[in-house]
CSV table of C-alpha atoms and ligand atoms in Angstrom, one decimal:
chain,number,residue,atom,x,y,z
P,1,UNK,CA,-91.4,-85.1,65.9
P,2,UNK,CA,-92.2,-88.6,68.1
P,3,UNK,CA,-95.8,-90.1,67.7
P,4,UNK,CA,-96.5,-89.8,71.6
P,5,UNK,CA,-95.8,-85.9,71.7
P,6,UNK,CA,-99.0,-83.9,71.4
P,7,UNK,CA,-99.5,-82.5,68.2
P,8,UNK,CA,-100.3,-78.9,67.5
P,9,UNK,CA,-103.6,-78.4,65.6
P,10,UNK,CA,-103.1,-76.9,62.0
P,11,UNK,CA,-103.9,-73.4,63.1
P,12,UNK,CA,-101.6,-73.3,65.7
P,13,UNK,CA,-98.8,-74.4,63.4
P,14,UNK,CA,-99.7,-71.5,60.8
P,15,UNK,CA,-99.3,-69.1,63.7
P,16,UNK,CA,-95.9,-70.3,64.5
P,17,UNK,CA,-95.0,-70.3,60.9
P,18,UNK,CA,-96.3,-66.9,60.8
P,19,UNK,CA,-94.2,-65.6,63.6
P,20,UNK,CA,-91.0,-67.4,62.2
P,21,UNK,CA,-91.3,-65.9,59.0
P,22,UNK,CA,-91.9,-62.3,60.5
P,23,UNK,CA,-88.6,-62.9,62.8
P,24,UNK,CA,-86.8,-63.9,59.8
P,25,UNK,CA,-88.2,-60.5,58.1
P,26,UNK,CA,-87.2,-58.5,60.6
P,27,UNK,CA,-83.8,-59.8,61.1
P,28,UNK,CA,-82.8,-59.5,57.4
P,29,UNK,CA,-84.3,-55.9,57.8
P,30,UNK,CA,-82.0,-55.4,60.3
P,31,UNK,CA,-79.0,-56.8,58.4
P,32,UNK,CA,-80.1,-54.4,55.5
P,33,UNK,CA,-80.2,-51.3,58.0
P,34,UNK,CA,-76.8,-52.2,59.6
P,35,UNK,CA,-75.0,-52.7,56.2
P,36,UNK,CA,-76.8,-49.3,54.9
P,37,UNK,CA,-75.6,-47.7,58.3
P,38,UNK,CA,-71.9,-49.0,57.8
P,39,UNK,CA,-72.0,-47.8,54.0
P,40,UNK,CA,-73.4,-44.3,55.2
P,41,UNK,CA,-70.9,-44.2,58.1
P,42,UNK,CA,-68.0,-45.1,55.5
P,43,UNK,CA,-69.4,-42.3,53.1
P,44,UNK,CA,-69.5,-39.9,55.9
P,45,UNK,CA,-66.2,-40.4,57.4
P,46,UNK,CA,-64.9,-40.2,54.0
P,47,UNK,CA,-66.6,-37.1,53.1
P,48,UNK,CA,-65.0,-35.5,56.6
P,49,UNK,CA,-61.7,-36.7,55.5
P,50,UNK,CA,-62.2,-35.5,52.3
P,51,UNK,CA,-63.0,-31.9,53.6
P,52,UNK,CA,-60.3,-32.0,56.2
P,53,UNK,CA,-57.6,-32.8,53.5
P,54,UNK,CA,-58.8,-29.8,51.4
P,55,UNK,CA,-59.3,-27.3,54.5
P,56,UNK,CA,-55.3,-28.6,55.1
P,57,UNK,CA,-54.3,-28.1,51.8
P,58,UNK,CA,-55.3,-24.5,51.8
P,59,UNK,CA,-52.7,-21.7,52.2
P,60,UNK,CA,-55.5,-19.2,52.8
P,61,UNK,CA,-57.2,-18.8,56.2
P,62,UNK,CA,-60.6,-20.0,56.6
P,63,UNK,CA,-63.6,-19.2,59.2
P,64,UNK,CA,-66.8,-20.6,59.5
P,65,UNK,CA,-69.0,-19.4,61.8
P,66,UNK,CA,-72.9,-19.5,62.9
P,67,UNK,CA,-75.7,-16.7,62.8
P,68,UNK,CA,-74.3,-15.7,66.1
P,69,UNK,CA,-70.9,-15.0,65.3
P,70,UNK,CA,-69.5,-18.2,67.0
P,71,UNK,CA,-67.0,-20.0,65.3
P,72,UNK,CA,-67.6,-23.5,63.6
P,73,UNK,CA,-65.1,-24.2,61.6
P,74,UNK,CA,-61.5,-23.3,61.3
P,75,UNK,CA,-58.7,-24.6,59.0
P,76,UNK,CA,-54.9,-25.6,59.7
P,77,UNK,CA,-53.6,-22.4,58.0
P,78,UNK,CA,-55.4,-20.2,60.8
P,79,UNK,CA,-54.6,-22.8,63.5
P,80,UNK,CA,-50.9,-22.4,62.6
P,81,UNK,CA,-51.4,-18.4,62.2
P,82,UNK,CA,-53.4,-17.8,65.5
P,83,UNK,CA,-51.0,-20.4,67.4
P,84,UNK,CA,-54.3,-21.7,69.1
P,85,UNK,CA,-56.0,-25.0,68.5
P,86,UNK,CA,-59.1,-26.1,66.7
P,87,UNK,CA,-60.4,-27.3,69.7
P,88,UNK,CA,-60.0,-23.9,71.9
P,89,UNK,CA,-61.2,-21.5,68.6
P,90,UNK,CA,-64.5,-23.6,68.2
P,91,UNK,CA,-67.6,-21.9,69.9
P,92,UNK,CA,-65.2,-18.8,70.5
P,93,UNK,CA,-66.7,-15.3,68.9
P,94,UNK,CA,-65.1,-15.0,65.6
P,95,UNK,CA,-64.4,-10.9,66.0
P,96,UNK,CA,-61.7,-12.1,68.8
P,97,UNK,CA,-59.6,-13.7,66.0
P,98,UNK,CA,-59.2,-9.9,64.7
P,99,UNK,CA,-56.5,-7.4,65.8
P,100,UNK,CA,-57.9,-4.6,68.2
P,101,UNK,CA,-58.2,-2.1,65.7
P,102,UNK,CA,-59.9,-4.0,63.1
P,103,UNK,CA,-62.6,-5.7,65.8
P,104,UNK,CA,-65.3,-3.5,65.4
P,105,UNK,CA,-64.8,-3.4,61.2
P,106,UNK,CA,-65.1,-7.5,61.6
P,107,UNK,CA,-67.8,-7.3,64.1
P,108,UNK,CA,-70.1,-5.6,61.3
P,109,UNK,CA,-69.8,-8.1,59.1
P,110,UNK,CA,-72.8,-10.3,60.1
P,111,UNK,CA,-74.8,-7.0,60.7
P,112,UNK,CA,-74.3,-6.4,57.1
P,113,UNK,CA,-75.3,-9.9,55.9
P,114,UNK,CA,-78.1,-10.0,58.3
P,115,UNK,CA,-79.8,-7.1,56.3
P,116,UNK,CA,-78.8,-8.6,53.1
P,117,UNK,CA,-75.9,-6.3,52.1
P,118,UNK,CA,-72.7,-7.6,50.7
P,119,UNK,CA,-69.2,-7.2,53.1
P,120,UNK,CA,-66.9,-5.7,50.6
P,121,UNK,CA,-63.6,-7.6,50.3
P,122,UNK,CA,-61.3,-5.8,52.6
P,123,UNK,CA,-57.7,-6.0,54.5
P,124,UNK,CA,-58.0,-6.5,58.2
P,125,UNK,CA,-55.4,-7.7,60.7
P,126,UNK,CA,-55.2,-11.0,62.5
P,127,UNK,CA,-54.0,-11.9,66.0
P,128,UNK,CA,-51.0,-14.1,65.6
P,129,UNK,CA,-49.0,-16.0,68.0
P,130,UNK,CA,-46.7,-13.3,68.8
P,131,UNK,CA,-45.5,-10.1,67.0
P,132,UNK,CA,-47.7,-7.7,65.0
P,133,UNK,CA,-51.1,-8.8,63.3
P,134,UNK,CA,-50.9,-10.3,60.2
P,135,UNK,CA,-52.8,-8.6,57.7
P,136,UNK,CA,-55.1,-11.0,55.2
P,137,UNK,CA,-57.1,-10.0,52.1
P,138,UNK,CA,-60.7,-11.2,53.3
P,139,UNK,CA,-63.7,-12.1,51.4
P,140,UNK,CA,-66.6,-12.9,53.3
P,141,UNK,CA,-69.8,-14.4,52.2
P,142,UNK,CA,-73.1,-15.4,53.7
P,143,UNK,CA,-73.8,-19.0,54.7
P,144,UNK,CA,-77.7,-20.2,54.5
P,145,UNK,CA,-79.5,-23.2,55.4
P,146,UNK,CA,-81.5,-25.6,53.5
P,147,UNK,CA,-84.6,-23.0,53.9
P,148,UNK,CA,-82.8,-20.3,52.7
P,149,UNK,CA,-82.3,-18.5,55.9
P,150,UNK,CA,-79.0,-16.9,57.0
P,151,UNK,CA,-76.9,-19.5,58.9
P,152,UNK,CA,-73.7,-17.7,59.3
P,153,UNK,CA,-70.8,-16.9,57.3
P,154,UNK,CA,-67.7,-18.0,55.4
P,155,UNK,CA,-64.7,-15.9,55.6
P,156,UNK,CA,-61.4,-16.4,53.5
P,157,UNK,CA,-58.3,-14.5,53.9
P,158,UNK,CA,-55.0,-14.4,51.8
P,159,UNK,CA,-52.0,-13.6,54.0
P,160,UNK,CA,-51.0,-10.3,52.5
P,161,UNK,CA,-47.5,-11.0,52.8
P,162,UNK,CA,-47.7,-14.0,50.9
P,163,UNK,CA,-49.3,-11.9,48.2
P,164,UNK,CA,-46.6,-9.5,48.2
P,165,UNK,CA,-44.0,-12.3,48.1
P,166,UNK,CA,-45.7,-13.9,45.0
P,167,UNK,CA,-45.9,-10.7,43.5
P,168,UNK,CA,-42.0,-10.4,44.1
P,169,UNK,CA,-41.2,-13.5,42.8
P,170,UNK,CA,-43.3,-12.5,39.8
P,171,UNK,CA,-41.9,-9.5,39.1
P,172,UNK,CA,-38.4,-11.2,39.5
P,173,UNK,CA,-39.3,-13.7,37.3
P,174,UNK,CA,-40.7,-11.1,34.7
P,175,UNK,CA,-37.5,-9.1,35.0
P,176,UNK,CA,-35.3,-12.2,34.4
P,177,UNK,CA,-37.5,-13.0,31.3
P,178,UNK,CA,-36.9,-9.8,29.8
P,179,UNK,CA,-33.3,-9.7,30.4
P,180,UNK,CA,-33.1,-13.2,29.1
P,181,UNK,CA,-35.1,-11.8,26.0
P,182,UNK,CA,-32.6,-8.7,25.6
P,183,UNK,CA,-29.7,-11.4,26.0
P,184,UNK,CA,-31.3,-13.2,22.9
P,185,UNK,CA,-31.6,-10.2,21.0
P,186,UNK,CA,-28.3,-9.0,21.3
P,187,UNK,CA,-26.8,-12.4,20.8
P,188,UNK,CA,-28.7,-12.7,17.6
P,189,UNK,CA,-27.3,-9.3,16.4
P,190,UNK,CA,-23.7,-10.3,17.3
P,191,UNK,CA,-24.2,-13.5,15.3
P,192,UNK,CA,-25.3,-11.6,12.5
P,193,UNK,CA,-22.5,-8.9,13.1
P,194,UNK,CA,-20.1,-11.7,13.1
P,195,UNK,CA,-21.3,-13.2,9.7
P,196,UNK,CA,-21.4,-9.2,8.1
P,197,UNK,CA,-17.8,-8.6,9.2
P,198,UNK,CA,-15.9,-9.9,6.1
P,199,UNK,CA,-18.7,-7.9,3.9
P,200,UNK,CA,-18.2,-4.6,5.7
P,201,UNK,CA,-14.3,-4.8,5.6
P,202,UNK,CA,-14.6,-5.2,2.0
P,203,UNK,CA,-16.7,-2.4,1.7
P,204,UNK,CA,-14.5,0.0,4.0
P,205,UNK,CA,-11.6,-1.6,1.9
P,206,UNK,CA,-12.9,0.5,-1.5
P,207,UNK,CA,-13.2,3.8,-0.1
P,208,UNK,CA,-10.0,3.6,2.0
P,209,UNK,CA,-7.6,2.6,-0.8
P,210,UNK,CA,-9.3,5.6,-2.9
P,211,UNK,CA,-8.5,7.8,0.0
P,212,UNK,CA,-5.0,6.7,0.2
P,213,UNK,CA,-4.4,6.8,-3.3
P,214,UNK,CA,-5.6,10.4,-3.8
P,215,UNK,CA,-3.5,11.2,-0.8
P,216,UNK,CA,-0.4,9.9,-2.4
P,217,UNK,CA,-0.9,11.9,-5.6
P,218,UNK,CA,-1.8,15.0,-3.6
P,219,UNK,CA,1.5,14.6,-1.7
P,220,UNK,CA,3.0,14.2,-5.1
P,221,UNK,CA,1.3,17.2,-6.2
P,222,UNK,CA,2.3,19.4,-3.3
P,223,UNK,CA,5.9,18.7,-3.7
P,224,UNK,CA,5.9,19.8,-7.4
P,225,UNK,CA,4.2,23.1,-6.3
P,226,UNK,CA,6.7,23.4,-3.8
P,227,UNK,CA,9.5,23.0,-6.3
P,228,UNK,CA,7.8,25.3,-8.6
P,229,UNK,CA,7.3,28.5,-6.2
P,230,UNK,CA,11.0,27.8,-4.7
P,231,UNK,CA,12.0,28.5,-8.2
P,232,UNK,CA,10.1,31.5,-8.7
P,233,UNK,CA,11.5,32.6,-5.0
P,234,UNK,CA,14.8,32.2,-6.7
P,235,UNK,CA,14.1,34.7,-9.2
P,236,UNK,CA,14.7,32.2,-12.1
P,237,UNK,CA,14.4,33.5,-15.6
P,238,UNK,CA,11.1,33.6,-17.4
P,239,UNK,CA,12.0,30.9,-20.0
P,240,UNK,CA,13.2,28.6,-17.1
P,241,UNK,CA,10.1,29.0,-15.0
P,242,UNK,CA,8.1,28.1,-18.1
P,243,UNK,CA,10.0,25.0,-18.8
P,244,UNK,CA,9.6,24.3,-15.0
P,245,UNK,CA,5.9,24.3,-15.3
P,246,UNK,CA,5.7,22.3,-18.1
P,247,UNK,CA,8.3,19.8,-16.6
P,248,UNK,CA,6.3,19.7,-13.4
P,249,UNK,CA,2.7,19.6,-15.4
P,250,UNK,CA,2.0,22.7,-12.7
P,251,UNK,CA,-1.1,23.2,-15.2
P,252,UNK,CA,-2.9,19.6,-14.9
P,253,UNK,CA,-1.8,19.5,-10.8
P,254,UNK,CA,-3.8,22.6,-10.3
P,255,UNK,CA,-6.6,21.2,-12.7
P,256,UNK,CA,-6.7,17.9,-10.7
P,257,UNK,CA,-6.1,19.2,-7.0
P,258,UNK,CA,-9.9,20.2,-6.7
P,259,UNK,CA,-11.3,16.9,-7.8
P,260,UNK,CA,-9.0,15.0,-6.0
P,261,UNK,CA,-9.6,16.6,-2.9
P,262,UNK,CA,-13.5,16.3,-3.4
P,263,UNK,CA,-13.0,12.7,-4.1
P,264,UNK,CA,-10.9,12.2,-0.9
P,265,UNK,CA,-13.6,13.9,1.1
P,266,UNK,CA,-16.2,11.6,-0.5
P,267,UNK,CA,-14.2,8.4,0.3
P,268,UNK,CA,-13.7,9.9,3.7
P,269,UNK,CA,-17.5,10.5,4.1
P,270,UNK,CA,-18.4,6.9,2.5
P,271,UNK,CA,-16.0,5.5,5.6
P,272,UNK,CA,-17.8,7.6,8.0
P,273,UNK,CA,-21.3,6.4,6.9
P,274,UNK,CA,-20.5,2.7,6.8
P,275,UNK,CA,-18.8,3.0,10.5
P,276,UNK,CA,-22.1,4.8,11.2
P,277,UNK,CA,-24.5,1.8,9.8
P,278,UNK,CA,-22.3,-0.6,11.8
P,279,UNK,CA,-22.4,1.1,14.9
P,280,UNK,CA,-26.1,1.6,14.4
P,281,UNK,CA,-26.5,-2.3,14.0
P,282,UNK,CA,-24.4,-3.1,16.7
P,283,UNK,CA,-26.2,-0.8,19.1
P,284,UNK,CA,-28.5,-2.1,21.8
P,285,UNK,CA,-30.1,1.3,22.6
P,286,UNK,CA,-33.7,2.1,21.3
P,287,UNK,CA,-33.0,4.4,18.6
P,288,UNK,CA,-35.3,7.7,17.7
P,289,UNK,CA,-37.1,7.7,14.3
P,290,UNK,CA,-35.2,9.4,11.6
P,291,UNK,CA,-35.7,10.1,7.9
P,292,UNK,CA,-33.9,8.2,5.1
P,293,UNK,CA,-33.7,6.6,1.9
P,294,UNK,CA,-34.8,3.2,2.3
P,295,UNK,CA,-33.5,2.1,-1.2
P,296,UNK,CA,-29.9,3.2,-0.2
P,297,UNK,CA,-30.2,1.2,3.2
P,298,UNK,CA,-31.3,-1.8,1.0
P,299,UNK,CA,-28.3,-1.8,-1.2
P,300,UNK,CA,-26.1,-1.3,1.9
P,301,UNK,CA,-27.5,-4.4,3.5
P,302,UNK,CA,-27.0,-6.6,0.3
P,303,UNK,CA,-23.6,-5.4,0.1
P,304,UNK,CA,-22.8,-6.2,3.5
P,305,UNK,CA,-24.1,-9.8,3.2
P,306,UNK,CA,-22.7,-10.4,-0.6
P,307,UNK,CA,-19.3,-9.4,-0.2
P,308,UNK,CA,-18.8,-11.8,2.5
P,309,UNK,CA,-20.1,-15.0,0.4
P,310,UNK,CA,-17.8,-16.9,-1.7
P,311,UNK,CA,-19.9,-17.5,-4.6
P,312,UNK,CA,-21.9,-14.3,-5.2
P,313,UNK,CA,-25.5,-15.1,-6.2
P,314,UNK,CA,-26.9,-12.5,-9.0
P,315,UNK,CA,-28.9,-9.6,-7.7
P,316,UNK,CA,-31.9,-7.9,-9.3
P,317,UNK,CA,-33.1,-4.7,-7.9
P,318,UNK,CA,-36.5,-3.5,-8.8
P,319,UNK,CA,-36.9,-0.2,-7.0
P,320,UNK,CA,-36.9,3.8,-7.7
P,321,UNK,CA,-33.6,5.5,-6.9
P,322,UNK,CA,-34.9,6.9,-3.6
P,323,UNK,CA,-37.9,6.1,-1.4
P,324,UNK,CA,-37.8,8.0,1.9
P,325,UNK,CA,-39.3,7.0,5.1
P,326,UNK,CA,-39.3,8.0,8.7
P,327,UNK,CA,-38.6,5.3,10.8
P,328,UNK,CA,-36.1,3.3,13.0
P,329,UNK,CA,-33.3,3.0,10.6
P,330,UNK,CA,-31.2,0.4,12.4
P,331,UNK,CA,-34.2,-1.9,12.9
P,332,UNK,CA,-35.1,-1.7,9.1
P,333,UNK,CA,-31.6,-2.2,8.4
P,334,UNK,CA,-31.2,-5.3,10.3
P,335,UNK,CA,-34.6,-7.0,9.3
P,336,UNK,CA,-33.2,-6.5,5.4
P,337,UNK,CA,-29.9,-8.1,6.3
P,338,UNK,CA,-31.4,-10.9,7.9
P,339,UNK,CA,-33.8,-11.6,5.0
P,340,UNK,CA,-31.0,-11.1,2.5
P,341,UNK,CA,-28.6,-13.5,4.7
P,342,UNK,CA,-31.0,-16.1,4.8
P,343,UNK,CA,-31.6,-15.8,1.0
P,344,UNK,CA,-27.9,-16.3,0.6
P,345,UNK,CA,-27.4,-19.0,2.8
P,346,UNK,CA,-30.1,-21.1,1.0
P,347,UNK,CA,-28.3,-20.4,-2.3
P,348,UNK,CA,-24.8,-20.8,-0.9
P,349,UNK,CA,-22.4,-22.9,-3.2
P,350,UNK,CA,-24.7,-22.5,-6.2
P,351,UNK,CA,-23.6,-20.9,-9.1
P,352,UNK,CA,-27.3,-20.2,-10.5
P,353,UNK,CA,-28.8,-18.3,-7.3
P,354,UNK,CA,-30.5,-15.1,-7.8
P,355,UNK,CA,-31.9,-12.8,-5.1
P,356,UNK,CA,-34.6,-10.6,-6.4
P,357,UNK,CA,-35.2,-7.2,-4.3
P,358,UNK,CA,-37.9,-5.0,-4.8
P,359,UNK,CA,-39.1,-1.7,-2.9
P,360,UNK,CA,-42.3,0.2,-3.6
P,361,UNK,CA,-44.2,2.4,-1.9
P,362,UNK,CA,-48.2,1.6,-1.6
P,363,UNK,CA,-50.6,4.0,0.1
P,364,UNK,CA,-48.1,5.0,3.4
P,365,UNK,CA,-46.7,1.7,3.2
P,366,UNK,CA,-43.1,1.0,2.4
P,367,UNK,CA,-43.2,-2.5,0.8
P,368,UNK,CA,-39.8,-4.9,0.6
P,369,UNK,CA,-39.8,-8.1,-1.2
P,370,UNK,CA,-36.6,-10.4,-0.9
P,371,UNK,CA,-37.0,-13.4,-2.9
P,372,UNK,CA,-34.6,-16.1,-4.0
P,373,UNK,CA,-34.6,-19.0,-6.3
P,374,UNK,CA,-33.8,-21.6,-3.6
P,375,UNK,CA,-35.1,-24.7,-2.5
P,376,UNK,CA,-38.2,-22.8,-0.8
P,377,UNK,CA,-39.8,-23.8,2.2
P,378,UNK,CA,-41.3,-27.0,3.1
P,379,UNK,CA,-45.0,-26.5,4.1
P,380,UNK,CA,-44.8,-28.2,7.5
P,381,UNK,CA,-42.0,-25.4,8.3
P,382,UNK,CA,-44.1,-22.7,7.1
P,383,UNK,CA,-45.7,-22.2,10.8
P,384,UNK,CA,-42.4,-22.4,12.5
P,385,UNK,CA,-40.2,-20.0,10.7
P,386,UNK,CA,-40.9,-17.4,13.0
P,387,UNK,CA,-40.5,-19.3,16.1
P,388,UNK,CA,-37.4,-18.6,18.3
P,389,UNK,CA,-34.6,-21.2,17.6
P,390,UNK,CA,-36.3,-22.8,14.7
P,391,UNK,CA,-33.3,-23.3,12.3
P,392,UNK,CA,-32.8,-26.2,9.9
P,393,UNK,CA,-29.0,-25.1,9.5
P,394,UNK,CA,-26.3,-27.4,11.1
P,395,UNK,CA,-25.3,-26.2,14.6
P,396,UNK,CA,-22.8,-23.5,14.8
P,397,UNK,CA,-24.4,-21.7,11.3
P,398,UNK,CA,-27.7,-21.1,12.4
P,399,UNK,CA,-29.1,-19.4,15.5
P,400,UNK,CA,-33.1,-19.8,14.4
P,401,UNK,CA,-33.2,-16.1,15.9
P,402,UNK,CA,-33.2,-14.1,12.5
P,403,UNK,CA,-37.0,-14.3,11.5
P,404,UNK,CA,-38.1,-14.3,14.9
P,405,UNK,CA,-36.4,-11.0,15.5
P,406,UNK,CA,-37.0,-9.8,12.1
P,407,UNK,CA,-41.0,-10.5,13.0
P,408,UNK,CA,-40.9,-8.7,16.1
P,409,UNK,CA,-39.1,-5.7,15.1
P,410,UNK,CA,-41.5,-5.5,11.9
P,411,UNK,CA,-44.4,-5.4,14.2
P,412,UNK,CA,-42.4,-2.8,16.6
P,413,UNK,CA,-42.4,-0.7,13.4
P,414,UNK,CA,-46.1,-1.1,13.2
P,415,UNK,CA,-45.7,-3.1,10.3
P,416,UNK,CA,-45.6,-7.1,9.3
P,417,UNK,CA,-43.6,-9.8,7.8
P,418,UNK,CA,-44.9,-12.7,5.7
P,419,UNK,CA,-43.1,-15.8,4.1
P,420,UNK,CA,-44.2,-17.4,0.8
P,421,UNK,CA,-43.3,-19.8,-1.8
P,422,UNK,CA,-42.8,-18.4,-5.2
P,423,UNK,CA,-44.8,-20.2,-8.1
P,424,UNK,CA,-41.4,-20.7,-9.9
P,425,UNK,CA,-39.7,-21.9,-7.1
P,426,UNK,CA,-37.6,-20.4,-3.9
P,427,UNK,CA,-38.8,-18.6,-1.1
P,428,UNK,CA,-40.3,-14.9,-0.8
P,429,UNK,CA,-40.2,-12.6,2.4
P,430,UNK,CA,-42.6,-9.3,2.3
P,431,UNK,CA,-42.0,-6.6,4.6
P,432,UNK,CA,-44.4,-3.9,5.0
P,433,UNK,CA,-43.9,-1.1,7.4
P,434,UNK,CA,-45.3,2.6,7.4
P,435,UNK,CA,-43.4,5.1,6.0
P,436,UNK,CA,-44.0,6.9,9.1
P,437,UNK,CA,-43.4,5.0,12.6
P,438,UNK,CA,-46.3,5.3,14.7
P,439,UNK,CA,-46.3,7.7,17.7
P,440,UNK,CA,-47.0,4.8,20.1
P,441,UNK,CA,-44.0,2.6,19.0
K,501,LIG,N1,-34.8,-17.7,1.8
K,501,LIG,C1,-35.2,-18.8,2.4
K,501,LIG,N2,-35.3,-20.0,2.1
K,501,LIG,C2,-35.8,-21.3,2.6
K,501,LIG,N3,-35.7,-21.4,3.9
K,501,LIG,C3,-35.4,-20.3,4.8
K,501,LIG,C4,-35.5,-19.1,4.1
K,501,LIG,N4,-35.5,-18.0,5.0
K,501,LIG,C5,-35.3,-18.8,6.3
K,501,LIG,N5,-35.5,-20.0,5.7
K,501,LIG,C6,-35.9,-21.1,7.1
K,501,LIG,O1,-36.1,-20.5,8.1
K,501,LIG,C7,-35.4,-21.2,9.4
K,501,LIG,C8,-35.2,-19.7,9.8
K,501,LIG,O2,-34.2,-18.5,9.9
K,501,LIG,P1,-33.8,-17.7,10.9
K,501,LIG,O3,-34.6,-17.2,12.0
K,501,LIG,O4,-33.2,-16.6,9.9
K,501,LIG,O5,-32.6,-18.6,11.4
K,501,LIG,P2,-31.2,-19.2,10.7
K,501,LIG,O6,-30.7,-18.7,9.7
K,501,LIG,O7,-30.3,-18.9,11.9
K,501,LIG,O8,-31.8,-20.8,10.8
K,501,LIG,C9,-33.9,-21.3,8.7
K,501,LIG,O9,-33.2,-22.3,9.1
K,501,LIG,C10,-34.4,-21.9,7.1
K,501,LIG,O10,-35.0,-23.4,7.2
K,502,LIG,MG1,-31.2,-16.3,9.5
């Protein structure tokens, strides 16, 4: 400030300083409000965008209207279904969206909400661009303002066509899954059958060679008797007949014929039983429960498996001669075969392998144990044993389905199957099944 200019007095200066300070404050307040406003605007835009993207992602249709039934908000799904733009729809009565026959019903929604009642979910038709109305499963809820007063309602509709398609797809997926499961069961059974074939062939060989032997003997006996009878017809002398009788061993032949025929029949029956067991084993039909001797069934299962082993493990059997049960014989047979097969697998190549089997009846439950002196089961594998495809066998030798299938069969028979390690080493599987299969399974 120059010396020749008039000086303001102190009080005048203070006023100016005050004014400038106030202006500064106002200015900074202004800047502050401006930034806040911009932030709020950004947040608002973001929220708006967020809501739009959520509404846009909905496949269900959305209609929001005010307390007078005028549309306030719709989503793209509704726009594309009705073929009318959002701008056209906003502010129009919501009831106009509905097909003629459902207009009255929809129009009553607000009346119900006004008196505090609920609108039950229902199927209604919506007018569409062209063609018949699109039926949606509609949910209608009230909307309240910040004071808790009814401000309108929100309707969400799921196109039934889409629902039905989803159901159909679910159904098809379910069907595919059960078919795949069925195929899995069949392939496990076929794999088991493949392994058993050698054992079964051996089993069949015994009675068949027995029947053959007997038939040859019977044929010889037949010609001896024929010779003797021809001589008798030719009126040969009594002494000659006696000599012939001795020569042809007719008395022995007559003595032997009965037991020979019985033995042959028994052999043929045995063949029939084996074929029957085999048929049952390979059958994919749900079989009806029948009464059978489970101990005999265990013997057959063991015979089938062991006969096919190169080095045969020792077998101990702790069971009465006969224990009857009424159950699905094929299932029980398949479980026992699987358990014995696993025991034989773990003992394969060993000279000192033993499989210990037992069967007892405890308060209406048949308890079958199959134990071996193999490697046992590693603790980490204990939980996985019954999972499908869990196998520790090389590719080609194990399917990993034997225990899975067996476990599920045991459940189906109303029982269960458990695995454990024996204190003396080796694994032990315990199958428990009711001696009468429950009616419901
Ligand atoms: N007696 C057993 N001793 C040791 N491990 C066993 C025994 N039985 C089953 N396991 C284990 O359980 C796995 C699954 O058995 P399983 O379901 O029958 O399929 P797979 O025999 O085809 O491997 C076997 O690979 C094996 O590791
Ligand atoms: Mg197996």
